[in-house]
Amino acid sequence: MRAVFQWSLKSRTLELGKRTLIMGVVNVTPDSFSDGGLYIDAEKAIAHALGLIDDGADIIDIGGESTRPGAAVSDAPATTEGRIQELKVYGSRAPKIAVSAEEELRRVLPVIAGLKKLRPEAMISIDTYKARVARAAVSAGAEIVNDVSGLRWDSEMAKTLAEVKCGVVLMHMRGRPEEWRTLPPPVDIVLQVKRELREWMEGAVVAGVRREKIALDPGFGFGKNFEQNYPLLARFQDLQSLGMPLLAGTSRKSFIGRMLAKNGKDAAIPDRLYGDLAVQTALIMKGAHILRTHDVKAAVDAARVTDVILAAH
């Protein structure tokens, strides 16, 4: 059975485990892997978020930078002054930041503000690995910071989250997006994810993030190529031993396209929905508390049915 948690956020608490919560994705980006460019305009992004809420989303996850396979990302200085100093020290060898904090804020803040104006009760998560963006988004009304780097790419992130006292999703990633195609295969991906999530979580706690603020995400597809995700699906219940709420994001991922391949050709993104619903159902049965998805309406129905089955167990 799925453990029940009280997830402490910025201004409220969510009960996790009695039913599956759905996190709807709003990418305010020109280059996300499945919907890049559709919602780069703030008004379109707000309208999309409202539609996801009407479809049953409990949380809206707003992101202003893509971490698709091959994307260039780097450790982000906490301030503009820090980036200037980095350029002085390294010159042309300074690590590239694919999207600056300023640009990311320009994309996401109008969406957060507009959504909160129209739906003050909306539960908003900001998808970012930059402390500066996290702080500004929480000030604008976000309750949760969803960091794909596991708080590792910005040295100020853990300290910032401890100060703003919001909810935190700490995700596992192997390597960086630009390295994924060349990473050596893991020996045991489930053990690696468990070990590293535990280490990163404990590091966050030492930095001042309260344990009841944290949820964990094994990072399906993030540095796990195709079949490397299958053991994570099959043994997802093993992650319950970490004693934390679990979030899973499999929506439209390439490994589902590989599962559904016909005649040697992976299923295209529009043809992955039913396969994803099967994966999401299995994950709920194995202990997932939150599903992150682009296809909210379908996921809501699948979760409702699966929750009834769990409750009757």
XYZ file of C-alpha atoms in Angstrom:
313
model
C 0.000 0.000 0.000
C 1.001 3.588 -0.602
C 2.250 5.540 2.411
C 0.393 8.723 3.386
C 2.304 11.982 3.837
C 1.551 15.580 4.736
C 3.628 17.540 2.204
C 4.451 20.954 3.641
C 4.556 23.669 0.978
C 5.028 27.441 1.105
C 1.608 28.375 2.491
C -0.339 25.127 2.722
C -0.066 21.394 3.206
C -1.037 18.689 0.732
C -2.125 15.234 1.819
C -0.436 12.657 -0.377
C -1.375 9.009 -0.633
C -5.138 8.948 -0.181
C -5.505 9.747 -3.877
C -3.068 10.338 -6.711
C -2.386 13.993 -7.480
C -1.872 15.181 -11.054
C 0.746 17.775 -11.976
C 0.056 19.420 -15.331
C 2.968 20.633 -17.470
C 3.160 24.160 -18.902
C 6.357 24.683 -20.917
C 6.967 28.369 -21.624
C 9.796 27.442 -23.992
C 10.547 27.447 -27.708
C 12.282 24.062 -27.667
C 10.767 21.530 -25.251
C 10.737 18.040 -26.726
C 6.974 17.585 -27.183
C 5.305 21.015 -27.108
C 8.109 23.543 -27.550
C 6.859 26.886 -28.859
C 3.151 26.235 -28.313
C 2.977 28.288 -25.108
C 5.925 30.666 -25.323
C 3.388 33.537 -25.336
C 2.310 34.299 -21.761
C -1.386 34.596 -22.596
C -1.382 31.238 -24.366
C 0.498 29.659 -21.464
C -2.011 31.037 -18.958
C -4.934 29.801 -21.037
C -3.313 26.369 -21.275
C -2.777 26.265 -17.500
C -6.422 27.191 -16.907
C -7.463 24.394 -19.233
C -5.305 21.893 -17.344
C -6.864 22.988 -14.046
C -10.331 22.570 -15.535
C -9.267 19.094 -16.688
C -8.442 18.202 -13.082
C -4.788 19.127 -12.506
C -3.968 19.575 -8.824
C -0.632 21.310 -9.509
C 0.602 23.342 -12.473
C 4.332 22.950 -13.177
C 5.627 25.984 -15.094
C 9.038 25.848 -16.764
C 11.019 28.382 -18.771
C 13.975 26.256 -19.894
C 14.059 22.941 -21.706
C 16.176 20.078 -20.381
C 15.436 17.863 -23.373
C 18.121 15.400 -24.544
C 21.085 17.311 -25.934
C 20.196 20.621 -24.269
C 23.147 22.679 -23.007
C 22.910 23.460 -19.314
C 25.500 24.434 -16.748
C 26.045 25.350 -13.140
C 24.268 28.685 -12.790
C 25.795 31.576 -10.841
C 23.342 32.864 -8.250
C 23.622 36.470 -9.430
C 24.448 38.488 -12.536
C 27.566 39.655 -10.723
C 28.567 36.033 -10.289
C 28.235 35.416 -14.026
C 30.307 38.532 -14.781
C 33.024 37.286 -12.436
C 32.886 33.876 -14.100
C 33.427 35.520 -17.490
C 36.365 37.517 -16.130
C 38.011 34.381 -14.783
C 37.307 31.999 -17.657
C 36.796 34.335 -20.608
C 35.609 32.454 -23.670
C 35.946 29.181 -21.730
C 33.219 30.176 -19.271
C 30.539 27.463 -19.155
C 27.546 28.143 -21.342
C 24.151 28.805 -19.778
C 21.495 27.825 -22.283
C 18.900 30.194 -20.840
C 19.891 33.027 -18.537
C 18.058 33.607 -15.271
C 16.813 36.913 -16.679
C 15.319 35.244 -19.749
C 13.824 32.428 -17.709
C 12.171 34.936 -15.370
C 10.902 36.943 -18.330
C 9.156 33.816 -19.558
C 7.681 32.428 -16.359
C 6.843 35.350 -14.065
C 4.020 36.763 -16.238
C 2.489 33.280 -16.401
C 2.642 32.791 -12.627
C 1.245 36.263 -11.969
C -1.503 35.929 -14.561
C -2.567 32.509 -13.347
C -2.643 33.608 -9.694
C -4.729 36.648 -10.664
C -7.324 34.518 -12.422
C -7.153 31.499 -10.067
C -5.752 32.628 -6.701
C -6.139 29.100 -5.345
C -4.005 27.568 -8.126
C -1.171 25.358 -6.875
C 1.926 26.347 -8.852
C 5.291 24.627 -9.147
C 8.282 26.271 -10.821
C 10.493 23.935 -12.844
C 13.988 25.418 -12.502
C 17.502 24.606 -11.341
C 18.441 28.257 -10.726
C 18.177 29.672 -7.207
C 17.444 33.182 -8.433
C 14.510 31.966 -10.532
C 13.244 29.812 -7.675
C 13.246 32.703 -5.204
C 11.457 35.079 -7.585
C 8.872 32.471 -8.584
C 8.042 31.645 -4.973
C 7.695 35.356 -4.233
C 5.270 35.575 -7.177
C 3.109 32.754 -5.828
C 4.719 29.379 -6.552
C 4.367 26.827 -3.747
C 6.867 24.261 -5.046
C 10.294 24.284 -6.697
C 10.857 21.327 -9.019
C 14.629 21.016 -9.592
C 15.701 18.489 -12.228
C 19.312 18.720 -11.029
C 18.547 17.494 -7.523
C 19.750 20.878 -6.146
C 23.235 20.220 -7.597
C 23.694 22.729 -10.423
C 23.344 25.950 -8.446
C 25.316 26.087 -5.203
C 22.794 28.557 -3.771
C 19.689 26.459 -4.429
C 19.491 24.439 -1.196
C 20.141 27.531 0.918
C 17.525 29.481 -1.042
C 14.887 26.776 -0.626
C 15.594 26.598 3.097
C 15.024 30.351 3.318
C 11.829 30.575 1.243
C 10.340 27.469 2.937
C 8.518 26.110 -0.111
C 7.888 22.542 -1.201
C 10.727 20.862 -3.086
C 10.817 18.155 -5.759
C 14.301 16.674 -5.844
C 14.814 14.760 -9.089
C 17.464 12.240 -10.080
C 19.480 12.771 -13.234
C 22.513 10.923 -14.587
C 24.951 13.376 -16.112
C 23.696 16.378 -18.055
C 21.460 16.440 -21.144
C 24.348 17.068 -23.517
C 26.123 13.969 -22.098
C 23.249 11.492 -22.092
C 24.055 9.824 -25.397
C 27.590 8.963 -24.254
C 27.006 7.889 -20.637
C 28.125 4.353 -19.762
C 25.253 2.023 -18.860
C 24.466 1.813 -15.141
C 25.273 -1.393 -13.269
C 21.968 -1.304 -11.350
C 19.899 1.783 -12.114
C 17.462 1.264 -9.241
C 20.195 0.990 -6.623
C 21.984 3.997 -8.111
C 18.828 6.131 -8.067
C 18.040 5.121 -4.489
C 21.564 5.749 -3.256
C 21.977 9.117 -4.951
C 18.510 10.408 -4.107
C 19.165 9.551 -0.470
C 22.532 11.340 -0.547
C 21.133 14.447 -2.236
C 18.128 14.539 0.071
C 20.329 14.327 3.153
C 22.508 17.091 1.728
C 19.442 19.286 1.339
C 18.404 18.603 4.921
C 21.875 19.491 6.187
C 21.599 22.748 4.208
C 18.404 23.593 6.084
C 15.585 22.228 3.915
C 13.050 20.571 6.210
C 12.448 16.914 5.430
C 8.663 17.352 5.291
C 9.155 19.828 2.422
C 10.757 17.252 0.105
C 9.316 14.893 -2.515
C 11.501 12.650 -4.695
C 11.411 11.950 -8.437
C 13.545 9.143 -9.958
C 13.848 11.098 -13.201
C 12.537 8.744 -15.869
C 14.405 9.435 -19.102
C 16.916 11.813 -17.513
C 20.207 10.124 -18.292
C 18.432 6.757 -18.638
C 18.294 5.582 -22.240
C 15.245 3.643 -23.395
C 15.486 0.173 -21.779
C 17.363 1.567 -18.751
C 14.002 2.944 -17.595
C 12.335 -0.466 -17.510
C 13.891 -1.653 -14.218
C 12.869 1.658 -12.622
C 9.293 0.949 -13.665
C 9.374 -2.684 -12.588
C 10.959 -1.933 -9.191
C 9.462 1.480 -8.514
C 8.074 0.157 -5.228
C 11.672 -0.169 -3.961
C 11.842 3.628 -3.793
C 9.247 3.603 -1.025
C 12.051 2.554 1.335
C 13.366 6.134 1.075
C 10.406 7.135 3.225
C 9.427 10.149 1.125
C 6.593 11.135 -1.234
C 7.233 9.972 -4.786
C 6.596 11.875 -8.018
C 6.845 10.230 -11.441
C 7.059 11.948 -14.810
C 6.831 9.610 -17.807
C 4.635 11.725 -20.062
C 5.397 11.301 -23.780
C 8.917 10.041 -23.020
C 10.962 8.362 -25.720
C 11.208 5.060 -23.853
C 7.424 4.718 -24.162
C 7.815 5.299 -27.885
C 10.369 2.478 -27.886
C 7.978 0.178 -25.998
C 5.327 0.824 -28.642
C 7.669 0.489 -31.641
C 6.299 -1.125 -34.798
C 8.408 -2.433 -37.648
C 11.526 -1.101 -35.982
C 10.191 2.449 -35.690
C 9.444 4.064 -32.333
C 5.956 5.428 -31.796
C 5.705 9.166 -32.450
C 4.847 11.530 -29.611
C 1.132 11.786 -30.539
C 0.876 7.981 -30.445
C 2.261 7.449 -26.927
C -0.750 8.395 -24.781
C -2.249 4.949 -24.219
C 1.135 3.444 -23.464
C 1.802 6.230 -21.003
C -1.510 5.596 -19.238
C -0.504 1.957 -18.791
C 2.834 3.059 -17.303
C 1.137 5.592 -15.018
C -1.330 3.002 -13.777
C 1.528 0.654 -12.893
C 3.383 3.456 -11.098
C 0.356 4.308 -8.963
C -0.005 0.650 -8.037
C 3.676 0.644 -7.036
C 3.482 3.744 -4.837
C 3.575 6.971 -6.892
C 1.863 9.881 -5.133
C 2.014 12.445 -7.948
C 2.034 12.038 -11.736
C 3.553 14.800 -13.866
C 1.901 14.838 -17.287
C 1.059 16.844 -20.392
C -2.197 14.894 -20.840
C -4.059 15.808 -17.681
C -7.611 14.751 -18.486
C -6.630 11.208 -19.450
C -4.270 10.873 -16.463
C -6.968 12.076 -14.053
C -9.364 9.347 -15.202
C -6.676 6.655 -15.098
C -5.651 7.742 -11.601
C -9.232 7.768 -10.312
C -9.792 4.201 -11.454
C -6.443 3.001 -10.101
C -7.050 4.730 -6.753
C -10.348 2.869 -6.388
C -8.544 -0.415 -7.008
C -5.861 0.490 -4.437
C -8.473 1.433 -1.843
C -10.242 -1.911 -2.289
C -7.028 -3.923 -1.925
